[in-house]
Short mmCIF file of C-alpha atoms and ligand atoms in Angstrom, two decimals:
data_model
loop_
_atom_site.label_atom_id
_atom_site.label_comp_id
_atom_site.label_asym_id
_atom_site.label_seq_id
_atom_site.Cartn_x
_atom_site.Cartn_y
_atom_site.Cartn_z
CA MET A 109 -4.45 -26.40 -23.19
CA PHE A 110 -2.54 -27.29 -20.05
CA LEU A 111 -4.31 -28.82 -17.11
CA ASP A 112 -2.48 -29.65 -13.92
CA ARG A 113 -5.22 -30.04 -11.33
CA VAL A 114 -8.46 -31.89 -11.72
CA LYS A 115 -11.05 -33.59 -9.57
CA ILE A 116 -12.33 -36.97 -10.69
CA SER A 117 -14.57 -39.63 -9.22
CA ILE A 118 -13.53 -43.25 -8.92
CA LYS A 119 -15.34 -46.40 -7.95
CA ALA A 120 -14.15 -49.97 -7.73
CA GLY A 121 -16.41 -52.75 -9.04
CA ASN A 122 -18.97 -54.46 -6.81
CA GLY A 123 -18.50 -58.08 -5.90
CA GLY A 124 -20.84 -60.52 -7.64
CA ASN A 125 -23.44 -62.42 -5.61
CA GLY A 126 -22.94 -66.01 -4.64
CA ALA A 127 -25.57 -68.42 -6.00
CA THR A 128 -28.04 -70.66 -4.18
CA SER A 129 -28.59 -73.75 -6.25
CA PHE A 130 -28.89 -77.54 -5.91
CA LEU A 131 -27.65 -80.16 -8.28
CA ARG A 132 -30.50 -81.71 -10.23
CA ASN A 133 -30.13 -84.04 -13.18
CA ALA A 134 -31.39 -87.35 -14.48
CA MET A 135 -29.04 -89.27 -12.19
CA THR A 136 -29.54 -87.20 -9.06
CA ALA A 137 -32.97 -86.28 -7.90
CA ASN A 138 -31.85 -84.35 -4.86
CA GLY A 139 -28.20 -83.43 -5.17
CA GLY A 140 -26.12 -81.27 -2.90
CA PRO A 141 -25.72 -77.51 -2.98
CA ASP A 142 -23.87 -76.34 -6.10
CA GLY A 143 -24.22 -72.55 -6.03
CA GLY A 144 -20.92 -70.98 -7.13
CA GLU A 145 -19.02 -68.02 -5.77
CA GLY A 146 -19.51 -64.45 -6.96
CA GLY A 147 -16.55 -62.87 -8.77
CA ASN A 148 -14.54 -60.05 -7.17
CA GLY A 149 -15.02 -56.52 -8.42
CA GLY A 150 -12.27 -54.80 -10.42
CA SER A 151 -9.90 -52.34 -8.72
CA ILE A 152 -9.05 -48.75 -9.57
CA ILE A 153 -5.33 -48.48 -10.30
CA PHE A 154 -3.33 -45.36 -11.20
CA LYS A 155 -0.24 -45.79 -13.33
CA ALA A 156 2.44 -43.21 -14.09
CA SER A 157 3.39 -42.77 -17.71
CA LYS A 158 6.24 -40.68 -19.09
CA ASP A 159 4.30 -40.34 -22.33
CA MET A 160 1.86 -37.91 -20.73
CA ASN A 161 2.75 -34.44 -19.50
CA THR A 162 -0.55 -32.82 -18.68
CA LEU A 163 -3.85 -33.88 -17.13
CA TYR A 164 -5.67 -32.64 -20.21
CA GLU A 165 -7.21 -36.03 -20.86
CA PHE A 166 -9.23 -35.60 -17.67
CA ARG A 167 -10.85 -32.39 -18.87
CA PHE A 168 -14.04 -34.10 -19.93
CA HIS A 169 -13.52 -37.61 -18.66
CA LYS A 170 -13.99 -37.42 -14.93
CA LYS A 171 -15.82 -40.57 -13.92
CA PHE A 172 -14.02 -43.88 -13.62
CA VAL A 173 -15.75 -47.10 -12.66
CA ALA A 174 -14.07 -50.52 -12.62
CA GLY A 175 -15.97 -53.64 -13.71
CA ASN A 176 -18.38 -55.44 -11.39
CA GLY A 177 -17.79 -59.08 -10.52
CA GLU A 178 -20.32 -61.44 -12.08
CA ASN A 179 -22.70 -63.50 -10.02
CA GLY A 180 -21.95 -67.11 -9.27
CA ALA A 181 -24.15 -69.74 -10.90
CA LYS A 182 -25.28 -73.33 -10.61
CA LYS A 183 -22.87 -76.23 -11.12
CA LEU A 184 -20.33 -74.43 -8.92
CA GLN A 185 -19.70 -71.84 -11.58
CA THR A 186 -17.70 -68.96 -10.17
CA GLY A 187 -18.63 -65.54 -11.51
CA ALA A 188 -15.93 -63.78 -13.56
CA ASN A 189 -13.91 -61.13 -11.74
CA GLY A 190 -14.62 -57.54 -12.76
CA LYS A 191 -12.00 -55.82 -14.90
CA ASP A 192 -9.49 -53.59 -13.15
CA LEU A 193 -9.47 -50.04 -14.44
CA ILE A 194 -5.99 -48.63 -15.01
CA ILE A 195 -5.93 -44.85 -15.13
CA LYS A 196 -2.80 -43.43 -16.74
CA VAL A 197 -1.37 -40.19 -15.37
CA PRO A 198 1.83 -38.25 -16.05
CA CYS A 199 4.88 -38.91 -13.86
CA GLY A 200 4.78 -36.51 -10.95
CA THR A 201 1.02 -36.77 -10.41
CA VAL A 202 0.05 -36.47 -6.78
CA ILE A 203 -3.25 -38.04 -5.78
CA ILE A 204 -5.19 -36.31 -3.03
CA ASP A 205 -8.30 -37.54 -1.23
CA SER A 206 -10.82 -34.81 -1.91
CA GLU A 207 -12.65 -35.22 1.38
CA SER A 208 -9.69 -35.06 3.77
CA ASP A 209 -7.22 -33.21 1.48
CA LYS A 210 -4.67 -35.89 2.35
CA VAL A 211 -2.01 -36.86 -0.15
CA ILE A 212 -2.50 -40.55 -0.74
CA ALA A 213 0.01 -41.27 -3.49
CA ASP A 214 2.78 -39.69 -5.48
CA LEU A 215 3.27 -41.37 -8.83
CA PHE A 216 6.84 -40.47 -9.38
CA GLU A 217 8.54 -43.13 -11.45
CA ASP A 218 7.47 -44.12 -14.93
CA GLY A 219 5.42 -47.31 -14.69
CA SER A 220 4.76 -47.09 -10.96
CA GLU A 221 1.29 -48.17 -9.89
CA PHE A 222 -1.01 -47.36 -7.03
CA VAL A 223 -4.13 -49.34 -6.19
CA ALA A 224 -6.47 -46.61 -4.98
CA LEU A 225 -9.59 -48.72 -4.51
CA LYS A 226 -9.84 -52.47 -4.20
CA GLY A 227 -12.77 -54.23 -5.86
CA GLY A 228 -15.61 -55.57 -3.70
CA LYS A 229 -15.36 -59.18 -2.59
CA GLY A 230 -17.59 -61.71 -4.32
CA GLY A 231 -20.21 -63.44 -2.16
CA HIS A 232 -20.05 -67.13 -1.27
CA GLY A 233 -22.38 -69.54 -3.02
CA ASN A 234 -24.42 -71.97 -0.97
CA ALA A 235 -21.96 -74.77 -1.77
CA TYR A 236 -19.45 -72.91 0.39
CA TYR A 237 -21.68 -73.26 3.44
CA LYS A 238 -22.08 -76.99 3.18
CA SER A 239 -20.83 -78.79 6.27
CA SER A 240 -21.28 -82.13 7.98
CA ILE A 241 -24.16 -80.78 9.99
CA LYS A 242 -25.53 -78.54 7.27
CA GLN A 243 -25.93 -80.65 4.17
CA ALA A 244 -28.25 -78.38 2.25
CA PRO A 245 -27.76 -74.69 3.04
CA HIS A 246 -30.45 -72.59 1.43
CA TYR A 247 -28.54 -69.36 1.52
CA SER A 248 -25.73 -67.62 -0.23
CA GLN A 249 -23.89 -64.36 0.27
CA THR A 250 -24.38 -61.17 -1.68
CA GLY A 251 -21.31 -59.45 -3.17
CA GLU A 252 -19.69 -56.53 -1.43
CA VAL A 253 -21.03 -53.22 -2.73
CA THR A 254 -18.28 -50.60 -3.10
CA LYS A 255 -18.52 -46.88 -2.52
CA GLY A 256 -17.41 -44.16 -4.93
CA HIS A 257 -14.82 -41.54 -3.92
CA GLU A 258 -13.52 -38.28 -5.26
CA VAL A 259 -9.84 -37.62 -5.72
CA ILE A 260 -7.84 -34.65 -6.92
CA LEU A 261 -5.03 -35.25 -9.36
CA GLU A 262 -2.33 -32.64 -9.18
CA LEU A 263 0.64 -32.61 -11.47
CA LYS A 264 3.89 -31.47 -9.93
CA THR A 265 6.44 -31.60 -12.70
CA ILE A 266 9.55 -33.62 -12.07
CA ALA A 267 12.70 -32.09 -13.51
CA ASP A 268 16.28 -31.68 -12.36
CA VAL A 269 16.49 -28.03 -13.30
CA GLY A 270 13.89 -25.26 -13.37
CA LEU A 271 14.26 -22.06 -15.40
CA VAL A 272 12.89 -19.21 -13.37
CA GLY A 273 12.72 -15.48 -14.09
CA PHE A 274 10.61 -12.55 -15.23
CA PRO A 275 8.59 -12.88 -18.45
CA ASN A 276 10.77 -12.28 -21.52
CA ALA A 277 13.98 -12.98 -19.60
CA GLY A 278 14.94 -15.54 -22.22
CA LYS A 279 14.03 -18.78 -20.44
CA SER A 280 12.47 -20.53 -23.41
CA THR A 281 15.30 -19.33 -25.62
CA LEU A 282 17.77 -20.91 -23.21
CA LEU A 283 15.77 -24.15 -23.09
CA SER A 284 15.87 -24.34 -26.89
CA CYS A 285 19.65 -23.71 -26.85
CA ILE A 286 20.50 -26.44 -24.34
CA SER A 287 17.91 -29.16 -24.95
CA ASN A 288 15.88 -31.02 -27.51
CA ALA A 289 12.76 -28.99 -26.68
CA ASN A 290 11.15 -26.61 -29.12
CA PRO A 291 9.28 -24.08 -27.01
CA LYS A 292 7.49 -21.04 -28.33
CA ILE A 293 9.69 -17.94 -28.15
CA ALA A 294 8.38 -14.42 -28.64
CA ASN A 295 9.11 -10.89 -27.62
CA TYR A 296 6.13 -10.43 -25.34
CA PRO A 297 5.52 -11.44 -21.73
CA PHE A 298 3.79 -14.72 -20.86
CA THR A 299 4.66 -16.47 -24.09
CA THR A 300 5.12 -19.65 -22.13
CA LEU A 301 1.81 -20.69 -20.62
CA TYR A 302 2.75 -24.01 -19.11
CA PRO A 303 5.96 -25.80 -18.18
CA ASN A 304 7.94 -27.23 -21.08
CA LEU A 305 10.34 -30.04 -20.46
CA GLY A 306 13.57 -30.62 -22.34
CA VAL A 307 16.37 -33.12 -22.02
CA CYS A 308 19.86 -31.64 -22.00
CA GLU A 309 22.85 -33.78 -22.88
CA VAL A 310 26.34 -32.90 -21.67
CA ARG A 311 29.34 -35.19 -21.95
CA GLY A 312 27.20 -38.27 -22.27
CA GLN A 313 25.07 -37.39 -19.28
CA THR A 314 21.55 -36.02 -19.32
CA PHE A 315 19.35 -33.93 -17.11
CA VAL A 316 15.79 -32.70 -17.46
CA VAL A 317 15.07 -28.98 -17.63
CA ALA A 318 11.66 -27.40 -17.05
CA ASP A 319 10.90 -24.01 -18.54
CA ILE A 320 8.46 -22.33 -16.17
CA PRO A 321 6.13 -19.47 -17.23
CA GLY A 322 7.43 -16.03 -16.29
CA LEU A 323 7.01 -14.81 -12.72
CA ILE A 324 6.17 -11.28 -11.68
CA GLU A 325 5.95 -9.47 -8.39
CA GLY A 326 3.12 -10.98 -6.36
CA ALA A 327 3.37 -14.32 -8.20
CA SER A 328 3.31 -16.21 -4.91
CA GLN A 329 0.06 -14.38 -4.08
CA GLY A 330 -1.51 -15.17 -7.42
CA GLN A 331 -0.33 -12.39 -9.73
CA GLY A 332 0.26 -13.31 -13.37
CA LEU A 333 0.56 -17.01 -14.00
CA GLY A 334 3.24 -17.46 -11.42
CA HIS A 335 1.54 -18.95 -8.40
CA TYR A 336 -0.09 -21.46 -10.64
CA PHE A 337 3.24 -22.74 -11.80
CA LEU A 338 5.46 -22.33 -8.79
CA LYS A 339 4.38 -25.81 -7.75
CA HIS A 340 6.21 -27.08 -10.81
CA VAL A 341 9.44 -25.70 -9.37
CA GLU A 342 8.94 -27.47 -6.03
CA ARG A 343 10.56 -30.65 -7.19
CA VAL A 344 13.56 -29.30 -9.07
CA ARG A 345 17.00 -29.73 -7.58
CA LEU A 346 18.53 -26.64 -9.09
CA ILE A 347 17.09 -23.35 -10.26
CA LEU A 348 18.61 -21.41 -13.14
CA HIS A 349 17.55 -17.92 -12.23
CA LEU A 350 17.50 -15.87 -15.44
CA VAL A 351 17.92 -12.12 -15.22
CA ASP A 352 17.78 -9.94 -18.33
CA ILE A 353 20.93 -7.84 -17.87
CA SER A 354 20.14 -5.83 -21.03
CA GLN A 355 17.09 -4.43 -19.26
CA SER A 356 15.21 -4.68 -22.57
CA ASP A 357 11.89 -4.43 -20.73
CA GLY A 358 12.94 -1.22 -18.99
CA ARG A 359 13.26 -2.61 -15.46
CA ASP A 360 16.34 -2.62 -13.27
CA PHE A 361 17.98 -6.05 -13.46
CA ILE A 362 19.05 -6.08 -9.82
CA GLU A 363 15.51 -5.29 -8.76
CA ASP A 364 14.33 -8.14 -10.99
CA TYR A 365 16.71 -10.54 -9.31
CA LEU A 366 15.59 -9.54 -5.81
CA THR A 367 11.90 -9.58 -6.71
CA ILE A 368 11.98 -13.12 -8.04
CA ASN A 369 13.88 -14.38 -5.00
CA LYS A 370 11.31 -12.75 -2.77
CA GLU A 371 8.51 -14.53 -4.62
CA LEU A 372 10.25 -17.87 -4.19
CA GLU A 373 10.66 -17.13 -0.51
CA ASN A 374 7.03 -16.10 -0.13
CA TYR A 375 5.93 -19.32 -1.78
CA SER A 376 7.95 -21.60 0.48
CA SER A 377 11.19 -21.73 2.38
CA GLU A 378 12.00 -24.88 0.47
CA LEU A 379 11.94 -22.99 -2.83
CA ALA A 380 14.00 -20.19 -1.32
CA ASN A 381 16.58 -22.76 -0.24
CA THR A 382 16.76 -24.59 -3.56
CA PRO A 383 20.26 -24.07 -4.96
CA GLN A 384 20.46 -21.51 -7.77
CA ILE A 385 22.75 -20.55 -10.58
CA VAL A 386 22.27 -16.89 -11.43
CA VAL A 387 22.26 -16.46 -15.20
CA LEU A 388 22.60 -12.93 -16.54
CA SER A 389 21.06 -13.17 -20.00
CA LYS A 390 20.96 -11.25 -23.28
CA ILE A 391 24.53 -9.94 -22.94
CA ASP A 392 24.69 -9.49 -26.72
CA LEU A 393 22.22 -6.61 -26.49
CA ILE A 394 24.52 -4.29 -24.55
CA ASP A 395 27.96 -2.92 -25.39
CA GLU A 396 31.02 -4.05 -23.52
CA GLU A 397 31.21 -0.97 -21.35
CA THR A 398 27.60 -1.25 -20.12
CA ARG A 399 28.10 -4.92 -19.57
CA GLU A 400 31.15 -4.40 -17.36
CA GLU A 401 29.44 -1.65 -15.46
CA ARG A 402 26.37 -3.79 -14.71
CA ILE A 403 28.41 -6.83 -13.80
CA GLU A 404 30.38 -4.73 -11.36
CA ARG A 405 27.13 -3.49 -9.88
CA PHE A 406 25.85 -7.04 -9.46
CA LYS A 407 29.10 -8.10 -7.78
CA LYS A 408 28.98 -5.15 -5.44
CA GLU A 409 25.27 -5.22 -4.54
CA ILE A 410 24.57 -8.94 -4.59
CA GLY A 411 28.01 -10.44 -4.34
CA ILE A 412 27.27 -14.01 -5.40
CA ASP A 413 28.55 -16.07 -8.32
CA PHE A 414 26.83 -15.78 -11.68
CA ILE A 415 27.28 -16.68 -15.29
CA THR A 416 26.60 -14.52 -18.35
CA ILE A 417 25.01 -15.87 -21.52
CA SER A 418 23.47 -14.95 -24.81
CA GLY A 419 20.84 -17.12 -26.40
CA ALA A 420 21.46 -15.24 -29.64
CA THR A 421 25.23 -15.71 -30.01
CA TYR A 422 25.48 -18.79 -27.76
CA GLU A 423 28.14 -17.07 -25.68
CA GLY A 424 28.38 -18.76 -22.27
CA ILE A 425 25.91 -21.55 -23.16
CA GLU A 426 28.45 -24.38 -23.11
CA GLN A 427 29.91 -23.17 -19.81
CA LEU A 428 26.41 -22.99 -18.35
CA LYS A 429 25.66 -26.58 -19.38
CA LEU A 430 28.88 -27.81 -17.77
CA LEU A 431 28.36 -25.80 -14.62
CA THR A 432 24.78 -27.12 -14.32
CA LEU A 433 25.98 -30.70 -14.67
CA GLU A 434 28.68 -30.15 -12.10
CA ARG A 435 26.30 -28.57 -9.61
CA LEU A 436 23.70 -31.32 -10.13
CA SER A 437 26.27 -33.99 -9.37
CA LYS A 438 26.44 -32.60 -5.83
CA ILE A 439 22.71 -32.27 -5.19
CA PRO A 440 20.74 -35.39 -4.35
CA LYS A 441 17.57 -36.20 -6.27
CA LYS A 442 14.37 -35.16 -4.57
CA PRO A 443 12.39 -38.11 -3.27
CA PRO A 444 8.67 -38.60 -3.89
CA ILE A 445 6.30 -37.24 -1.24
CA GLN A 446 6.22 -39.65 1.66
CA VAL A 447 2.69 -40.77 2.28
CA GLU A 448 1.14 -42.90 4.96
CA GLU A 449 -0.93 -45.81 3.83
CA PHE A 450 -4.42 -44.58 3.13
CA ASN A 451 -7.55 -46.62 3.05
CA PHE A 452 -10.68 -44.99 1.69
CA ASP A 453 -13.06 -47.48 3.12
CA LYS A 454 -11.18 -48.79 6.04
CA ARG A 455 -12.66 -52.20 5.73
CA ASP A 456 -13.79 -53.10 9.14
CA TYR A 457 -14.66 -56.73 9.51
CA GLU A 458 -14.16 -56.86 13.25
CA SER A 459 -16.28 -54.41 15.22
CA ILE A 460 -19.53 -55.29 16.97
CA ASN A 461 -21.54 -52.52 18.62
CA ILE A 462 -24.61 -52.97 20.76
CA THR A 463 -26.88 -50.02 21.52
CA ARG A 464 -30.46 -49.61 22.72
CA ASP A 465 -33.03 -47.66 20.71
CA ASP A 466 -35.96 -45.57 22.00
CA GLU A 467 -38.16 -48.62 22.31
CA GLY A 468 -35.55 -50.49 24.31
CA ALA A 469 -34.65 -52.84 21.48
CA PHE A 470 -31.05 -54.09 21.24
CA VAL A 471 -29.51 -52.73 18.04
CA LEU A 472 -26.49 -54.48 16.57
CA SER A 473 -24.09 -52.68 14.23
CA GLY A 474 -20.43 -52.65 13.17
CA GLY A 475 -18.20 -54.15 10.49
CA LYS A 476 -18.46 -57.75 11.67
CA ILE A 477 -22.24 -57.48 11.73
CA ASP A 478 -22.35 -55.90 8.24
CA ASN A 479 -20.20 -58.65 6.84
CA PHE A 480 -22.24 -61.32 8.54
CA ILE A 481 -25.54 -59.90 7.40
CA ARG A 482 -24.36 -59.98 3.78
CA GLY A 483 -24.51 -63.72 4.14
CA VAL A 484 -28.08 -63.82 5.25
CA VAL A 485 -30.91 -64.30 2.83
CA LEU A 486 -33.80 -65.07 5.09
CA SER A 487 -35.83 -66.87 2.48
CA ASP A 488 -36.91 -69.71 4.69
CA THR A 489 -36.93 -71.04 8.19
CA ARG A 490 -33.78 -73.04 7.57
CA SER A 491 -31.71 -69.99 6.81
CA PHE A 492 -33.17 -68.26 9.85
CA ALA A 493 -32.09 -71.21 11.96
CA TYR A 494 -28.59 -70.89 10.49
CA PHE A 495 -28.66 -67.20 11.25
CA GLN A 496 -29.47 -67.86 14.90
CA ASN A 497 -26.81 -70.53 15.17
CA ARG A 498 -24.21 -68.17 13.81
CA LEU A 499 -25.22 -65.47 16.30
CA GLN A 500 -24.58 -68.02 19.01
CA GLU A 501 -21.27 -69.18 17.49
CA MET A 502 -19.97 -65.67 17.01
CA GLY A 503 -20.58 -64.97 20.68
CA ILE A 504 -23.10 -62.27 19.90
CA ILE A 505 -25.88 -63.81 21.97
CA ASP A 506 -23.56 -63.86 24.97
CA MET A 507 -22.61 -60.25 24.37
CA LEU A 508 -26.28 -59.31 24.21
CA LYS A 509 -26.96 -61.17 27.45
CA GLN A 510 -24.13 -59.33 29.13
CA LYS A 511 -25.81 -56.12 28.08
CA GLY A 512 -28.98 -57.29 29.80
CA MET A 513 -30.95 -59.03 27.07
CA LYS A 514 -33.66 -61.30 28.42
CA ASN A 515 -36.21 -63.65 27.03
CA GLY A 516 -38.75 -61.76 24.93
CA ASP A 517 -36.52 -58.71 24.19
CA THR A 518 -36.40 -57.32 20.68
CA VAL A 519 -33.15 -57.45 18.71
CA LYS A 520 -32.56 -55.41 15.53
CA ILE A 521 -29.86 -56.13 12.98
CA LYS A 522 -30.27 -53.85 9.97
CA ASP A 523 -33.66 -54.84 8.50
CA ILE A 524 -33.99 -57.97 10.58
CA VAL A 525 -36.05 -57.69 13.75
CA PHE A 526 -36.69 -60.66 15.98
CA GLU A 527 -37.68 -61.53 19.50
CA TYR A 528 -35.12 -63.39 21.56
CA SER A 529 -36.24 -66.64 23.06
CA GLU A 530 -34.03 -69.06 24.99
N1 LIG B 632 19.21 -10.65 -28.40
C1 LIG B 632 18.77 -11.58 -27.59
N2 LIG B 632 17.46 -11.82 -27.51
C2 LIG B 632 17.03 -12.79 -26.68
C3 LIG B 632 17.91 -13.56 -25.89
N3 LIG B 632 17.18 -14.44 -25.15
C4 LIG B 632 15.92 -14.22 -25.51
N4 LIG B 632 15.80 -13.25 -26.42
C5 LIG B 632 14.58 -12.71 -27.01
O1 LIG B 632 13.77 -12.25 -25.93
C6 LIG B 632 12.39 -12.50 -26.19
C7 LIG B 632 11.82 -13.32 -25.07
O2 LIG B 632 12.44 -14.60 -25.05
P1 LIG B 632 11.74 -15.89 -24.47
O3 LIG B 632 12.78 -16.97 -24.51
O4 LIG B 632 10.46 -16.15 -25.13
O5 LIG B 632 11.51 -15.40 -23.00
P2 LIG B 632 10.83 -16.17 -21.78
O6 LIG B 632 11.63 -15.88 -20.59
O7 LIG B 632 10.62 -17.58 -22.13
O8 LIG B 632 9.45 -15.39 -21.69
P3 LIG B 632 8.03 -15.88 -21.11
O9 LIG B 632 7.75 -17.22 -21.68
O10 LIG B 632 7.08 -14.86 -21.55
O11 LIG B 632 8.18 -15.91 -19.62
C8 LIG B 632 12.35 -13.19 -27.54
O12 LIG B 632 12.10 -12.22 -28.53
C9 LIG B 632 13.76 -13.76 -27.70
O13 LIG B 632 14.15 -13.88 -29.06
C10 LIG B 632 19.30 -13.27 -25.97
O14 LIG B 632 20.14 -13.84 -25.29
N5 LIG B 632 19.67 -12.27 -26.84
MG1 LIG B 633 8.94 -18.64 -22.34
#
């Protein structure tokens, strides 16, 4: 079974909590703070692998969660970092953010990596907060909790050459003649159900050929299997357009040629503009006279260069390989899709917003506030005093005053509600 588009969910690991702890042993009755740092969460990383050629592995496995960071502990023990999760995908996998439909990565080269989600930061332990004026902080910071996201993986095959044509035109036969691939060949349409890749070697050089399932009229609109697979032709540099000149399926070969080109055009102008070599196939099935007559017709009605081959007698195969190599040498490789840097959770550590609620209370929100509040465990009056000091230091009290806060006004920060007093 071939699978080339799948939606999966990913989540980076949470950061571990920092610890609140004080050194106590036989020698020290009242030691300093020794709560260690929380470990960072693991990241979600995609990695391209040439050993995979479908997304089949994602058929049942759709949820990917990286390891959480461990909590810090006493004696300044730092929590272990969560394990990164490396998700292997075939080369040519495009990663799309499901919510915005934006392409966020194109894993083109074998071994290339993309960090989709960074693990949550570990929280600071109380030892971190020790200072000359604050000898015994009674608070620590919780780890950053990460959010899950959905992404679509879409495989867009990477090959130098794509074999395109009607079903039964002889594409798979040609692939088996020119490359190491062993595709299924049969005398019925739609034998090939997914792209097969083969490596063709000519004069010490190689190129990759993709055999694409047969196209029919309306393929670009979803007829047959075509539309499904046209995306696998998007990245080829050169199309070998196979046309069954023997007309073994009873259609007119010139009509076939025009129909396929129209489908490529309907799909995208880029496909229509991809260089082609027209390959008139199955010449062994017609006598010389018919052959000449049809070739003349093609020259007259279409008037572009072509090559004739037979996958049965191998006539023309060597010439086709050489011509393909020669043409490829003049066509630059297609680059990966250019993507802007994408950040799922644009981590905002800077913003501070002040609004008033229905009761007139001052409500604080924003990234800087969220990050700050992570550090607040209001377990005792000392940590509340620290909290107030920090509000002062961060300039938040001044900002609130500018917005009209006076003695006795209520201030809300997430779950914390207090009355301001000078
Ligand atoms: N005599 C002769 N038969 C051929 C030639 N090329 C292909 N065939 C036969 O034509 C039939 C179809 O060939 P395939 O290579 O499977 O055709 P295809 O284009 O891959 O077809 P789909 O995968 O269905 O799109 C098979 O029976 C082949 O043996 C040829 O050059 N000469
Ligand atoms: Mg085939």
